[in-house]
XYZ file of C-alpha atoms in Angstrom:
165
model
C -7.268 -22.785 49.257
C -7.117 -20.858 45.758
C -7.398 -23.924 43.039
C -5.976 -22.995 39.409
C -9.397 -22.797 37.921
C -10.854 -20.661 40.258
C -8.550 -17.516 39.934
C -8.624 -18.339 36.286
C -12.442 -17.745 36.271
C -12.453 -14.828 38.057
C -9.153 -13.008 35.660
C -10.468 -10.280 34.096
C -8.341 -9.416 30.749
C -7.593 -5.361 30.805
C -5.209 -3.403 29.393
C -3.087 -5.654 27.847
C -2.995 -7.766 30.991
C -4.722 -10.808 33.096
C -5.748 -9.053 36.273
C -7.851 -9.864 40.098
C -10.312 -7.498 40.415
C -10.107 -6.439 44.415
C -13.277 -7.948 45.631
C -11.528 -11.436 44.436
C -8.227 -10.657 45.692
C -9.490 -10.010 48.799
C -11.617 -12.969 49.558
C -8.197 -15.039 48.476
C -6.612 -13.196 51.316
C -9.498 -13.308 53.906
C -9.559 -9.655 54.109
C -12.034 -7.168 53.234
C -12.281 -4.828 50.583
C -11.301 -1.680 52.523
C -8.681 -2.816 53.927
C -7.071 -3.736 50.366
C -7.622 -0.211 49.403
C -6.399 1.411 52.107
C -2.578 -1.154 52.192
C -2.911 0.153 48.401
C -3.091 4.195 48.985
C -1.099 3.366 51.964
C 1.834 2.316 49.203
C 1.931 3.944 46.250
C 4.934 3.913 45.314
C 4.794 -0.002 45.433
C 2.133 0.042 43.639
C 2.725 1.564 39.964
C -0.238 1.935 37.040
C 0.665 -1.069 35.664
C 0.679 -3.750 38.056
C -1.950 -2.514 40.357
C -4.842 -0.255 38.498
C -7.512 2.082 39.002
C -10.723 0.710 36.638
C -12.340 3.606 34.577
C -15.996 4.057 34.522
C -16.530 2.307 30.956
C -14.542 -0.557 32.253
C -16.332 -1.537 35.408
C -19.469 -1.365 33.693
C -18.830 -4.541 31.908
C -17.767 -6.422 34.476
C -20.299 -7.609 36.780
C -18.668 -7.140 39.858
C -17.547 -3.663 39.093
C -14.303 -3.998 41.112
C -12.525 -0.324 42.110
C -9.037 -2.107 41.773
C -7.038 -4.646 39.289
C -4.328 -6.016 40.035
C -1.818 -8.219 37.957
C 0.589 -10.923 38.700
C 2.804 -8.761 40.265
C 0.812 -6.170 41.805
C -0.635 -9.114 43.514
C 2.858 -10.799 44.291
C 3.882 -6.828 45.967
C 0.681 -6.658 47.835
C 1.681 -9.997 49.833
C 4.341 -8.725 50.984
C 2.181 -6.367 53.028
C -0.441 -9.093 54.637
C 0.298 -10.028 58.005
C -0.115 -13.866 57.398
C 1.412 -13.016 54.233
C 3.077 -16.850 54.204
C -0.163 -18.206 53.442
C -0.985 -15.527 51.095
C 2.438 -16.240 49.228
C 1.992 -20.409 49.272
C -2.250 -20.100 48.040
C -2.333 -16.952 45.888
C 0.428 -17.295 44.082
C 0.686 -20.489 42.407
C -2.430 -20.498 41.951
C -2.249 -16.942 39.611
C 0.609 -18.559 37.826
C -1.333 -21.727 37.258
C -3.983 -19.659 35.776
C -1.627 -17.822 33.817
C 0.219 -20.456 32.581
C -3.376 -22.143 31.534
C -4.219 -18.872 29.574
C -1.280 -18.450 28.245
C -0.633 -22.472 26.935
C -4.299 -21.555 25.376
C -3.837 -18.452 23.283
C -1.065 -20.345 21.778
C -2.670 -23.675 20.236
C -5.171 -20.657 19.421
C -2.652 -19.639 17.132
C -1.360 -22.807 16.086
C -4.952 -23.787 15.190
C -5.394 -20.908 12.848
C -2.427 -21.141 10.795
C -2.987 -25.066 10.259
C -6.659 -23.809 9.995
C -5.201 -21.625 6.732
C -2.515 -23.698 5.497
C -5.709 -26.220 5.117
C -7.602 -23.973 3.610
C -4.768 -23.620 0.683
C -4.897 -26.664 0.090
C -7.940 -27.623 -0.066
C -7.766 -24.006 -2.718
C -4.907 -25.953 -4.606
C -6.720 -29.140 -4.700
C -9.714 -27.415 -6.350
C -7.922 -25.529 -9.232
C -7.774 -22.196 -7.529
C -4.932 -20.145 -8.097
C -3.601 -19.325 -4.978
C -1.403 -16.483 -3.585
C 1.962 -17.927 -1.880
C 1.664 -21.463 -3.767
C 4.459 -22.884 -6.019
C 4.020 -22.073 -9.555
C 4.314 -24.921 -12.274
C 7.288 -25.058 -14.070
C 7.064 -26.416 -17.687
C 9.207 -29.139 -18.606
C 12.202 -29.492 -20.891
C 13.912 -26.123 -22.420
C 13.720 -22.941 -20.876
C 14.468 -19.487 -22.541
C 17.032 -17.619 -20.835
C 14.508 -14.589 -20.432
C 12.559 -16.987 -18.728
C 14.861 -18.196 -16.024
C 15.100 -16.236 -12.623
C 17.277 -13.127 -12.337
C 20.722 -13.460 -11.019
C 20.709 -17.323 -12.527
C 22.554 -17.365 -16.138
C 25.279 -14.550 -13.993
C 26.168 -17.468 -11.617
C 26.180 -20.079 -14.620
C 28.962 -18.780 -16.350
C 30.495 -17.713 -12.446
C 30.404 -21.696 -12.212
C 32.175 -22.459 -15.229
C 34.971 -19.905 -14.568
C 33.523 -17.218 -17.446
C 32.690 -13.618 -17.080
């Protein structure tokens, strides 16, 4: 049975998508890699390029296992429809793939939030150290402000509120 952590550790990030190499998918489905490739070749209209893609030579050089095909979650789901024991494939592989995708998404969201917090902390530290920070509120003097120092349109709004033209 495929565990989400096992699937996650074998996922590749290729062409802006999480994908499983053909060797891993064949292993999870209990097929040989050649049989998996034959299924894809026999049904080319069922496996469009964004869902199942052939790796380029450059992409294969970066991957230790050097797979030929990579399957996105949707590509793996389409493949399970062609596997002889598809109920087992659906019950084992797809939930693990979905959980792995969820873990990746949660990690990306945390990374974004952490980056935003680091940026805010940086700004606070600069303000505390007395540095000028772009986007930080400017100090306003207490007391009388001349009309030229008023923000644009403020005087006109005051006049309109008092009923003057």
